[in-house]
Tab-separated table of C-alpha atoms and ligand atoms in Angstrom:
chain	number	residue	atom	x	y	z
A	1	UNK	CA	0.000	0.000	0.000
A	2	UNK	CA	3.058	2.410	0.991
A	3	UNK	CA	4.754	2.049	-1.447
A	4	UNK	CA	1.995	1.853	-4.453
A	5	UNK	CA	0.836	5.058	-3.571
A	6	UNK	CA	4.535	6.697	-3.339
A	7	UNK	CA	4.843	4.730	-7.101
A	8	UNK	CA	1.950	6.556	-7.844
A	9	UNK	CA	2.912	10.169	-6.924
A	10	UNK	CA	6.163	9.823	-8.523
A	11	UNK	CA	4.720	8.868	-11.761
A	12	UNK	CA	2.011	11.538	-11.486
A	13	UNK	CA	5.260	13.785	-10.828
A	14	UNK	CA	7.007	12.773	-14.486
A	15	UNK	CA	4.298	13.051	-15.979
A	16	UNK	CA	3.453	16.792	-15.133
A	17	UNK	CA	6.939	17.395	-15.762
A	18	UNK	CA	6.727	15.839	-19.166
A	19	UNK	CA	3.677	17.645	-20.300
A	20	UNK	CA	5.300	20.960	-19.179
A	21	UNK	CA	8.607	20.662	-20.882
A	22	UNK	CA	6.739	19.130	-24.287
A	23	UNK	CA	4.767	21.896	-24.263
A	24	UNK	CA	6.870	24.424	-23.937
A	25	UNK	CA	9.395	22.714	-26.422
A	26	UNK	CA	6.756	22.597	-28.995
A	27	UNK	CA	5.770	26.856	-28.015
A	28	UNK	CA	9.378	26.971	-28.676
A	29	UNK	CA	9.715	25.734	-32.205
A	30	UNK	CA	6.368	27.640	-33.140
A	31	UNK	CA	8.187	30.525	-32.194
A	32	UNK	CA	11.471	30.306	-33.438
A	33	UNK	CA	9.432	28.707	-37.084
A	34	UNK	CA	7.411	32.085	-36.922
A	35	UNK	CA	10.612	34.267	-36.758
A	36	UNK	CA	12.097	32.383	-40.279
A	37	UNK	CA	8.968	33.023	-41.692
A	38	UNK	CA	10.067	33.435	-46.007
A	39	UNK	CA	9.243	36.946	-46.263
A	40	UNK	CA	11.081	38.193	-42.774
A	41	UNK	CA	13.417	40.044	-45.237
A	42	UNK	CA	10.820	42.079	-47.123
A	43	UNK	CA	8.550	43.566	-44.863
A	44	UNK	CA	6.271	46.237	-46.491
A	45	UNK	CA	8.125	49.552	-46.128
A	46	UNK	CA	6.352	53.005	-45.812
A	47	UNK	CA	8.144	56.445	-46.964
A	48	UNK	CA	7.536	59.984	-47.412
A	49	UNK	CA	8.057	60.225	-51.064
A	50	UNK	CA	10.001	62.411	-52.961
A	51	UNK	CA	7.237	64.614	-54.149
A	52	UNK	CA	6.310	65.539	-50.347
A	53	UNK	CA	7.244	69.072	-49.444
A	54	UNK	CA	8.998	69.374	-46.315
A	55	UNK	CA	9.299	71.627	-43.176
A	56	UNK	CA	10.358	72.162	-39.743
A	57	UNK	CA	7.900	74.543	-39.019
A	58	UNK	CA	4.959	75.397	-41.900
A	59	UNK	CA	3.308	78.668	-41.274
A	60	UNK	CA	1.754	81.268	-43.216
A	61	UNK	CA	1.237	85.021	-43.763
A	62	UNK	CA	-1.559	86.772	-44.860
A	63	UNK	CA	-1.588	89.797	-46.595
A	64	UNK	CA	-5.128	91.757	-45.156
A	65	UNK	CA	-4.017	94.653	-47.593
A	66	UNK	CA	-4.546	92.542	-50.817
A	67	UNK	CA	-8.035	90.836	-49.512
A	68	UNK	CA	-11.193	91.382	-50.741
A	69	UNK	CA	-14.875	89.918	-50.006
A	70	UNK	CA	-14.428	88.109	-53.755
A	71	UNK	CA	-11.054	86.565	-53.134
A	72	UNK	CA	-11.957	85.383	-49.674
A	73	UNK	CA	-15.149	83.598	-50.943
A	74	UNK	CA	-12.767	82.174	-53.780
A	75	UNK	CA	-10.546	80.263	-50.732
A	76	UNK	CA	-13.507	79.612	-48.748
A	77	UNK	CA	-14.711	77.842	-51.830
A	78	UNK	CA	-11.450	76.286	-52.644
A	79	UNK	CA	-10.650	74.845	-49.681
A	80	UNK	CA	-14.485	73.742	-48.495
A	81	UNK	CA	-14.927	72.063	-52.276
A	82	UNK	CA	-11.644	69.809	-51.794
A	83	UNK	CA	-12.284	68.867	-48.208
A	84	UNK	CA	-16.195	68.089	-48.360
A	85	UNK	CA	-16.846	70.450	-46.453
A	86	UNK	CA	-20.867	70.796	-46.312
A	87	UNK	CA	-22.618	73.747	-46.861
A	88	UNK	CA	-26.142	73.339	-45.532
A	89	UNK	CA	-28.736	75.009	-47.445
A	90	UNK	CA	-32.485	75.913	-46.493
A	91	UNK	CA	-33.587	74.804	-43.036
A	92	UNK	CA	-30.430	72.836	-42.038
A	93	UNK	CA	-28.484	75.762	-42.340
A	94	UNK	CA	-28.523	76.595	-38.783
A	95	UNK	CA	-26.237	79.616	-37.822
A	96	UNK	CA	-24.069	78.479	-34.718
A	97	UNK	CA	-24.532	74.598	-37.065
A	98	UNK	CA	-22.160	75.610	-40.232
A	99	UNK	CA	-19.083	73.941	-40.714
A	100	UNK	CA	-15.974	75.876	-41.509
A	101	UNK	CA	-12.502	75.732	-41.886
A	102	UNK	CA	-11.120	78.861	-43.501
A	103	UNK	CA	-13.808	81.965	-43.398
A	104	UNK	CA	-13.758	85.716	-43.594
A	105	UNK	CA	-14.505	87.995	-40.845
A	106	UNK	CA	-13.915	91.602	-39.357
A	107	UNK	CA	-10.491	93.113	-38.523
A	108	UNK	CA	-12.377	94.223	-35.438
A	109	UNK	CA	-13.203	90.430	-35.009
A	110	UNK	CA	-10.338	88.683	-35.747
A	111	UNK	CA	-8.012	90.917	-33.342
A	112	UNK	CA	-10.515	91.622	-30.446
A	113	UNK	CA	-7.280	92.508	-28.043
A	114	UNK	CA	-6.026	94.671	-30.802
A	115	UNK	CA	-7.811	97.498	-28.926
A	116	UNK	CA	-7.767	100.551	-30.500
A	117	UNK	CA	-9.766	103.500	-29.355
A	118	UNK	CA	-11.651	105.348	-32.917
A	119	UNK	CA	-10.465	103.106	-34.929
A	120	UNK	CA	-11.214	104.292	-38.381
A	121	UNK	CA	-14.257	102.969	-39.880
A	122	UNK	CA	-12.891	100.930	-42.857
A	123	UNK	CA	-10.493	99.043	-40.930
A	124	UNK	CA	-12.522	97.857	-38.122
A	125	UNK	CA	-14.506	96.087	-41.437
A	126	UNK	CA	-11.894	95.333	-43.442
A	127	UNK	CA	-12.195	92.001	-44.288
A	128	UNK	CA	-9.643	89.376	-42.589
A	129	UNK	CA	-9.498	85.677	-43.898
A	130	UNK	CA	-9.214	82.975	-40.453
A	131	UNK	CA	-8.396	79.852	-40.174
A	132	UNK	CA	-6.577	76.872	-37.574
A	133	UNK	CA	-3.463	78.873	-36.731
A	134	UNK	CA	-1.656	75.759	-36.043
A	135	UNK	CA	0.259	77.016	-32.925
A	136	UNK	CA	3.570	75.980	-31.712
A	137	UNK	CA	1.529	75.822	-28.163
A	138	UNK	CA	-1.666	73.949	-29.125
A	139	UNK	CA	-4.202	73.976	-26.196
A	140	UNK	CA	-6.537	72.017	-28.562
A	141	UNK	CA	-4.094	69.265	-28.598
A	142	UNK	CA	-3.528	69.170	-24.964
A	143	UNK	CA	-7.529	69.293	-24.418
A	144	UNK	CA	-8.310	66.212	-26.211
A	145	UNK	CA	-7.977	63.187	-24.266
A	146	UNK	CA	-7.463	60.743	-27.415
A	147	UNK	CA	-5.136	61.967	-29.167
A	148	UNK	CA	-7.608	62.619	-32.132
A	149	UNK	CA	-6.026	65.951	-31.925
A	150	UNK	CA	-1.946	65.901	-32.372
A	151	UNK	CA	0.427	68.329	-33.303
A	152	UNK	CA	3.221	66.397	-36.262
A	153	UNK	CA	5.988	67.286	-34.349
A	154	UNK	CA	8.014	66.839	-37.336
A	155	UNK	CA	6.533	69.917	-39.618
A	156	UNK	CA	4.503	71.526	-36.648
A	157	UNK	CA	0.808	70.637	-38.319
A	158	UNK	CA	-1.913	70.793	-35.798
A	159	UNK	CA	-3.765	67.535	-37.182
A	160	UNK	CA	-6.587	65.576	-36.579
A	161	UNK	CA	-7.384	61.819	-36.858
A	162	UNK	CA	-10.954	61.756	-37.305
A	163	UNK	CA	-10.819	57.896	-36.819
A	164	UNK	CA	-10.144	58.257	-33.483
A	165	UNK	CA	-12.467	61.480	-32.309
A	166	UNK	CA	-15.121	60.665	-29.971
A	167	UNK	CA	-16.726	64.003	-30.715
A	168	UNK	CA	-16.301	65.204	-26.801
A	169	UNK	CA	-15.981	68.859	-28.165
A	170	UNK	CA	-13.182	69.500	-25.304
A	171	UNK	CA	-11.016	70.715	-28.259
A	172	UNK	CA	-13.507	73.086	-29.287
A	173	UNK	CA	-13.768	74.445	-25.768
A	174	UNK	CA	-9.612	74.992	-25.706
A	175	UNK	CA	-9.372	76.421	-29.029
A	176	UNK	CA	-9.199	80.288	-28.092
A	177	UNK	CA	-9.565	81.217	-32.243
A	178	UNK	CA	-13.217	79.061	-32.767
A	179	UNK	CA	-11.251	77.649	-35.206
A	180	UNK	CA	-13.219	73.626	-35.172
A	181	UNK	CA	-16.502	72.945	-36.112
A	182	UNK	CA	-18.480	69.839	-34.840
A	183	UNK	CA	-20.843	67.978	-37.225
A	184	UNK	CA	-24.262	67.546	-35.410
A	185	UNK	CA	-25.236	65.564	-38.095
A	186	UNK	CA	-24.714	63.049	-41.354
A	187	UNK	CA	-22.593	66.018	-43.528
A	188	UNK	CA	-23.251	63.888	-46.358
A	189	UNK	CA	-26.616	64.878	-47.733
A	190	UNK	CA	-25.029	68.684	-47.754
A	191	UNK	CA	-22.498	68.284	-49.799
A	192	UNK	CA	-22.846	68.750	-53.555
A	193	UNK	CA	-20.045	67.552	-55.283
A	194	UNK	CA	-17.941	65.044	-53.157
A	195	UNK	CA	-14.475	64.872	-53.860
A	196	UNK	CA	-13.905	61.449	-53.845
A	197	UNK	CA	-10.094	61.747	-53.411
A	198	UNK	CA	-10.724	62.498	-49.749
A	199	UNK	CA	-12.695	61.498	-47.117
A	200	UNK	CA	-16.418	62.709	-45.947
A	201	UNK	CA	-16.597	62.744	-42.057
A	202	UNK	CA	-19.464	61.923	-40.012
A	203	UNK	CA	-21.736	62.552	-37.140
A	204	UNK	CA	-20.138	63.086	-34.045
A	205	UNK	CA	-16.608	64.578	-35.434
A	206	UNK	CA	-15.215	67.945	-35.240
A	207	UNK	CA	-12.871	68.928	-37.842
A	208	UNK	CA	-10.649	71.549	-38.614
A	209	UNK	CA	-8.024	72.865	-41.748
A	210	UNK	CA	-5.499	70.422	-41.792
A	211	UNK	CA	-2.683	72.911	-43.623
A	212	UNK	CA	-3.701	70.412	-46.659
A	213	UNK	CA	-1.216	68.028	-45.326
A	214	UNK	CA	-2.772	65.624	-48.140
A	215	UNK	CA	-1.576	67.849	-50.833
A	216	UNK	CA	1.816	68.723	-49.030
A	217	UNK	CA	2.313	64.902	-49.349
A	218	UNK	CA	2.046	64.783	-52.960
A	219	UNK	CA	4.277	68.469	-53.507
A	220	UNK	CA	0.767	71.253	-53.571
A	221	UNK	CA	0.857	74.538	-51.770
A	222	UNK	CA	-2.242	74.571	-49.864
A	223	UNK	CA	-5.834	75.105	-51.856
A	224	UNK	CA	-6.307	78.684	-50.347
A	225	UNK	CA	-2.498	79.668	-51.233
A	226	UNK	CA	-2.965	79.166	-54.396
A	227	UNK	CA	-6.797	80.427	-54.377
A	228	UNK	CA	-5.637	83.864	-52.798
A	229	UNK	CA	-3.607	86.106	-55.686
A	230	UNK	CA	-1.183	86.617	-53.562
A	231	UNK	CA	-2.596	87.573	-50.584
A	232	UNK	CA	-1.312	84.225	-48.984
A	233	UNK	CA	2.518	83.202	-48.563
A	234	UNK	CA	3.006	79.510	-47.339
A	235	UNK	CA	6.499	78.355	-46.148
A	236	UNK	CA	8.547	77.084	-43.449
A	237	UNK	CA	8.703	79.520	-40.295
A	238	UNK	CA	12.354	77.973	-39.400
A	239	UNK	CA	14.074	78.803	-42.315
A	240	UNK	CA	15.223	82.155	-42.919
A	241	UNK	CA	15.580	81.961	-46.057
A	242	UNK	CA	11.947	81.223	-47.031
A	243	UNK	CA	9.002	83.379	-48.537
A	244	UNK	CA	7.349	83.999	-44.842
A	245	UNK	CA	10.464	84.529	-43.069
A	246	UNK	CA	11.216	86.797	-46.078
A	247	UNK	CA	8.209	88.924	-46.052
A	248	UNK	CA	7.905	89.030	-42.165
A	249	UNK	CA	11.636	90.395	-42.441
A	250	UNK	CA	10.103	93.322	-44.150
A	251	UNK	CA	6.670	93.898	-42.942
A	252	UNK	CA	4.992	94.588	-39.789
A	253	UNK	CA	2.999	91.510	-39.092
A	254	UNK	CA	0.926	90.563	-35.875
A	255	UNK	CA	-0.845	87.108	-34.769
A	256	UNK	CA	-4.548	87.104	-33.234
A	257	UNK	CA	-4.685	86.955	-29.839
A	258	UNK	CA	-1.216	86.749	-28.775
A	259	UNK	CA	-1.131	87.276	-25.353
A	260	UNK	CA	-2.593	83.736	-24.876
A	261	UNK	CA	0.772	82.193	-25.784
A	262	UNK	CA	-0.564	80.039	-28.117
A	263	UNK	CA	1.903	81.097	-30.715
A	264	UNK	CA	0.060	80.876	-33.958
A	265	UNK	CA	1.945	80.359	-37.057
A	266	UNK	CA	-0.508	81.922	-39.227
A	267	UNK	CA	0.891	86.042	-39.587
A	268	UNK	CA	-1.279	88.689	-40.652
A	269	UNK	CA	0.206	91.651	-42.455
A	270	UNK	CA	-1.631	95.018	-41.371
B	1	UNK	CA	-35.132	-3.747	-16.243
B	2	UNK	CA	-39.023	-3.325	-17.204
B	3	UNK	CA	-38.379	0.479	-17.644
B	4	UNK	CA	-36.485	-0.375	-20.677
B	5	UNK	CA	-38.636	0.656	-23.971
B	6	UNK	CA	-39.534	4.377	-22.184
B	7	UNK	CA	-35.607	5.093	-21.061
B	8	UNK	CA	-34.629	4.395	-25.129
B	9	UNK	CA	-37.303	6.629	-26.717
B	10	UNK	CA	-36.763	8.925	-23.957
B	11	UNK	CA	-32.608	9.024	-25.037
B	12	UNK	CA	-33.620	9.186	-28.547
B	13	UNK	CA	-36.111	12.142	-28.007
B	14	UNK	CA	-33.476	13.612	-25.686
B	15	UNK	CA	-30.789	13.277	-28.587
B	16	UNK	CA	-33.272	15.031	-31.525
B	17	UNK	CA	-33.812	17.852	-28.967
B	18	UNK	CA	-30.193	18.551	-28.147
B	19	UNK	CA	-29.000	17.601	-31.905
B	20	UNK	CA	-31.356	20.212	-33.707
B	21	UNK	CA	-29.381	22.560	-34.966
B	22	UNK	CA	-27.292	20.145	-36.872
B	23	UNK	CA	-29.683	17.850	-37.924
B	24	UNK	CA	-31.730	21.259	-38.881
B	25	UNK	CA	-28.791	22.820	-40.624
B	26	UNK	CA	-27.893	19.638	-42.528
B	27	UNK	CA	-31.850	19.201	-44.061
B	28	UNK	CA	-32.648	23.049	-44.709
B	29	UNK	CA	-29.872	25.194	-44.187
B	30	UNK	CA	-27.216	23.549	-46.490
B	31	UNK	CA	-28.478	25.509	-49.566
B	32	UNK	CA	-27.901	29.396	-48.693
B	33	UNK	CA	-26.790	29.541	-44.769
B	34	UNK	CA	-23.490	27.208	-44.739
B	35	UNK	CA	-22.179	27.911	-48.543
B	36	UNK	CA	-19.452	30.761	-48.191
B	37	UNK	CA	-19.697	33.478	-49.812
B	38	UNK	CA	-17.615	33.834	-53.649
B	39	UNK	CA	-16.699	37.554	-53.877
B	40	UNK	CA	-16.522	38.242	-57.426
B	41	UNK	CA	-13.609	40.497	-59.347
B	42	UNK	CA	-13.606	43.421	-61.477
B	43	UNK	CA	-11.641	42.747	-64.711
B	44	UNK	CA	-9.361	45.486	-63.404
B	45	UNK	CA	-8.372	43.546	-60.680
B	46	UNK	CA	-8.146	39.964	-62.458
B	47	UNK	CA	-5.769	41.931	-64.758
B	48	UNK	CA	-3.806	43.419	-61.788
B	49	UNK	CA	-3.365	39.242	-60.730
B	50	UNK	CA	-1.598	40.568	-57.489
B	51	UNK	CA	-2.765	42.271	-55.317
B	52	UNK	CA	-1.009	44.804	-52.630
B	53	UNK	CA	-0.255	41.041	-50.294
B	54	UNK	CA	-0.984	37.437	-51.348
B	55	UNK	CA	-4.796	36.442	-51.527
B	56	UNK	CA	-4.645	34.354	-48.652
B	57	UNK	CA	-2.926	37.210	-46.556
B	58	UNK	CA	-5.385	39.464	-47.886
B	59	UNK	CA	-7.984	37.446	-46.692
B	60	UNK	CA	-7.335	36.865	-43.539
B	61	UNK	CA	-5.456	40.104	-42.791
B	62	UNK	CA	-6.483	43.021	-44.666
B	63	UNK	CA	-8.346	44.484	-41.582
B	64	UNK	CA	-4.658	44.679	-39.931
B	65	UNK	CA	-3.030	46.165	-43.245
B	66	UNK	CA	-6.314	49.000	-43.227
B	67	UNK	CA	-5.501	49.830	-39.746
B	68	UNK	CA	-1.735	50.227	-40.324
B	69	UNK	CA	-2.477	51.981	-43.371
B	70	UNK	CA	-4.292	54.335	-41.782
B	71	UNK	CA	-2.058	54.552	-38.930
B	72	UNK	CA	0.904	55.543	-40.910
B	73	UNK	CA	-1.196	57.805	-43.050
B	74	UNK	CA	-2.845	60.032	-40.969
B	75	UNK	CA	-0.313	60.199	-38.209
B	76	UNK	CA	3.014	59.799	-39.509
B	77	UNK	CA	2.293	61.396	-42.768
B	78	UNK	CA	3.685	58.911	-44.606
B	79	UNK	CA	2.127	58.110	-48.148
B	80	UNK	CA	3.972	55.762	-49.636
B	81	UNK	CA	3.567	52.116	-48.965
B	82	UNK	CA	6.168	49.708	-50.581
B	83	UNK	CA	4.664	46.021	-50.391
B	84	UNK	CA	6.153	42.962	-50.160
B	85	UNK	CA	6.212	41.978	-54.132
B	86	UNK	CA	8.415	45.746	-54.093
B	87	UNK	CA	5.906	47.573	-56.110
B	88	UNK	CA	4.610	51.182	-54.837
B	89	UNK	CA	0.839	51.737	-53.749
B	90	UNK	CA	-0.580	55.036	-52.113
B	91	UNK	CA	-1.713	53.804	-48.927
B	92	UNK	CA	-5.181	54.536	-49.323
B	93	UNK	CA	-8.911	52.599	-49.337
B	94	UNK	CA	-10.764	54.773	-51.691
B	95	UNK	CA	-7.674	55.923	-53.825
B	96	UNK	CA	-6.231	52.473	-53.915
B	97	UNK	CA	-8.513	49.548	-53.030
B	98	UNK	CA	-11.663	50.736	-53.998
B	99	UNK	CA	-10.075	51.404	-57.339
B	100	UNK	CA	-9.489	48.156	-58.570
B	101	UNK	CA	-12.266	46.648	-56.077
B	102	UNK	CA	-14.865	49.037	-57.391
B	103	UNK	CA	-17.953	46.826	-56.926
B	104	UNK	CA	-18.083	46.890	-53.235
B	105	UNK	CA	-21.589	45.205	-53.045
B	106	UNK	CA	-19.925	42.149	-54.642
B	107	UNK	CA	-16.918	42.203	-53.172
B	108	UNK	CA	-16.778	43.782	-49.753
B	109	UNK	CA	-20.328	43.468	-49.039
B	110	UNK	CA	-20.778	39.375	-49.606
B	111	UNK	CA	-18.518	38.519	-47.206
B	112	UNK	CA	-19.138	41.140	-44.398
B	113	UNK	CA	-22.846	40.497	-44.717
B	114	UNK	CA	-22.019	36.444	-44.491
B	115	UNK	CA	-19.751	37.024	-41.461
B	116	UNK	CA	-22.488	39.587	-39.935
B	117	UNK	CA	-19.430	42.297	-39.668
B	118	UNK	CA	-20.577	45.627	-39.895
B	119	UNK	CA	-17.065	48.071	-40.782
B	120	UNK	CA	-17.678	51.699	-40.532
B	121	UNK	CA	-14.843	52.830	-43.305
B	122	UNK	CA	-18.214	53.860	-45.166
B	123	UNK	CA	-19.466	55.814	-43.118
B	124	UNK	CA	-16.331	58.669	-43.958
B	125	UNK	CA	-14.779	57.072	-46.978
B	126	UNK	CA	-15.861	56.922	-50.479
B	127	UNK	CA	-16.885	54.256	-52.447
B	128	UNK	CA	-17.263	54.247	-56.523
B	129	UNK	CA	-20.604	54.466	-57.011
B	130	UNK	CA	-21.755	51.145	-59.262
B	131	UNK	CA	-23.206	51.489	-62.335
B	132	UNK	CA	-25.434	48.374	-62.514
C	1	LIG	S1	-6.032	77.648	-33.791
C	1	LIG	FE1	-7.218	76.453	-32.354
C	1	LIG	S2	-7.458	74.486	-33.345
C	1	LIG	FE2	-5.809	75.516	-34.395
C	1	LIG	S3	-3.950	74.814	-33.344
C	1	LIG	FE3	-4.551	76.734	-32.390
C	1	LIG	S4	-5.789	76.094	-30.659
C	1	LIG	FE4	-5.677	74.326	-32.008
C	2	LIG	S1	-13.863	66.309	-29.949
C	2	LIG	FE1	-12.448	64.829	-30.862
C	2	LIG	S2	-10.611	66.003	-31.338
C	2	LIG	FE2	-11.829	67.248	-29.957
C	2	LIG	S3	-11.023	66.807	-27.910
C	2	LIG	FE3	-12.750	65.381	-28.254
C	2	LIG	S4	-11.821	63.555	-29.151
C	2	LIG	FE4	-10.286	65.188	-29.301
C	3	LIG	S1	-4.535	75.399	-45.613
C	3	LIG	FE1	-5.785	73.929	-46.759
C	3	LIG	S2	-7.172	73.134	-45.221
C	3	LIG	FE2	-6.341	74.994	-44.352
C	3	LIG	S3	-7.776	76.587	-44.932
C	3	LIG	FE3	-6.218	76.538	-46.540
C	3	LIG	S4	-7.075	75.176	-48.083
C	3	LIG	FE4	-8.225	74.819	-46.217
């Protein structure tokens, strides 16, 4: 009886062992037959391209002296065309509803804390074109608790992955310059002519310019740029050698609201 | 002993019951429910014979290649996707897939309706619009 029973536990003992070590012999060899695999020397690669237009820093500066009411509509309509952006017609055109991303406004709008007492007539309405300044010191970015929002920390583009938005609207709240719009509903029935080259969004997504990153990739100045007749420079802020840095060299330029520390990167010449 | 006859029909009742939904499947279902689906090509993409992996990678994984597609895309910036056979695609679904695979209803559709998977890349993306 003693000594069956001690027979027993022993064997019961190998055994256990057995199974362990086969097991994790045969976990072994899937392993090390996984890492061999044929095409371990070929993995699919992804690059920039040599098309894609570069920067450490894009910004832009626009020209308020060469704007007009016709050549702002043209960007609006250039940039909102490309981007399917909607434009709601007839009853779903609710005021504090529209979707923007580049719009005109007031000078006396656009640079409330540019407080000047009498200010002629004409320039507190002169038109001023606004859009995301994509600041060096996004609060939008530090707002938004998924990431949706990021800032490309290798060209300085305030982005947004509209995969991952949740549509919380904390971004919205952060964003000192109004400069995101939230889609309360399907934009798809308001927009007439979809581009097809780039994506709708949906309910329940706030969006924003994007500095046409998409046509950066492929070697385009943004729409607007090349909308505006001049009245737009685009270029790399860190360089001093390019167009901005050039014409902010030689004209007085300020940024909207810049006391916030936000540091836009979109200039406005006065 | 005498209970005999009533415990055997009751184990072969007991057996139908708890065996219906193969038996049932084998009788009726076998024509539409259990056939998998066929998607169907577009002669652009017979022509193409390869596609961005090989089809049985592609079947199993294109989910995984979408994601890291989109991934890379949208927040690396990078546009350029080099696949295994060393040709260059722009990593994109509407640019890219949905250019060869233009007849999402047949190709997309029959298998994500058979599996009961419900992706939401239409709800933002676009789709060619098909003719028929
Ligand atoms: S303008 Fe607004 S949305 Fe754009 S980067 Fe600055 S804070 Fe963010
Ligand atoms: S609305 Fe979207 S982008 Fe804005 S903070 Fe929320 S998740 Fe981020
Ligand atoms: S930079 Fe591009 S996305 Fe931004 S306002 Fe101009 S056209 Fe629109």
């Amino acid at each position: 009886m003693e000594n069956s029973r001690r027979r027993f536990l022993k064997n019961a003992g190998f055994s256990i062992l057995g199974v362990g070590a086969g097991s994790m012999l045969i976990g072994l060899s899937a392993h090390t037959s996984k890492a061999v695999s044929p095409d371990a020397g070929q993995r699919p690669q992804f690059s920039m391209g040599d098309k894609a237009m570069e920067a450490e820093r894009w910004g832009m500066v626009v020209d308020t002296r060469k704007l007009n009411d016709s050549i702002c509509r043209k960007m609006q309509e250039a940039c909102h065309s490309i981007h399917n952006v909607p434009e709601p017609v007839g009853e779903s055109a609710q005021r504090d509803q529209i979707i923007k991303w580049i719009w005109p406004t007031e000078f006396q709008h656009a640079f409330p804390s540019q407080e000047v007492e009498f200010l002629a007539e004409d320039a507190a309405h002169r038109p001023v074109v606004v859009l995301c300044n994509h600041c060096d010191n996004p609060p939008c970015v530090r707002a938004c608790p998924t990431r949706a929002t990021f800032k490309r920390e290798r060209d300085g583009i305030v982005m947004m992955d509209f995969h991952r938005c949740i549509g919380c609207r904390f971004c919205m709240a952060a964003c000192p310059f109004g400069a995101r719009s939230f889609n309360f509903r399907d934009p798809r029935p308001d927009i007439e002519d979809e581009n097809p080259d780039f994506p709708t969004r949906m309910r329940g997504v706030v969006e924003k310019c994007n500095f046409c990153a998409e046509r950066l990739a492929v070697g385009k100045k943004p729409a607007c740029v090349e909308a505006s007749d001049g009245a737009l420079t685009f270029g790399d802020l860190n360089d001093p050698d390019s167009d901005v840095r050039k014409l902010l060299a030689e004209k007085y330029a300020i940024r909207r609201k810049p006391n916030l520390g936000t540091f836009p990167s979109v200039f406005y010449i006065v | 002993m005498n209970d005999k006859n009533k415990i055997i029909t009751g184990l072969v009742i007991f057996f139908l019951v708890v065996l219906f939904p193969f038996w049932f499947n084998l009788i009726f279902g076998a024509a539409d429910a259990s056939t998998a689906p066929e998607p169907e090509l577009t002669e652009k993409a017979e022509k193409a014979e390869t596609c961005v992996a090989e089809t049985e990678h592609m079947r199993t994984e294109h989910m995984q290649i979408l994601d890291q597609w989109r991934d890379t895309v949208v927040r690396d910036g990078q546009r350029i996707y080099v696949a295994e056979n060393g040709k260059e695609y722009d990593p994109s679904l509407s640019n890219t897939c949905m250019d060869c695979h233009s007849n999402k209803e047949k190709f997309c559709d029959r298998c994500h309706n058979y599996a009961s998977v419900n992706p939401y890349c239409w709800d933002c993306h676009t789709y060619p619009e098909e003719t028929e």
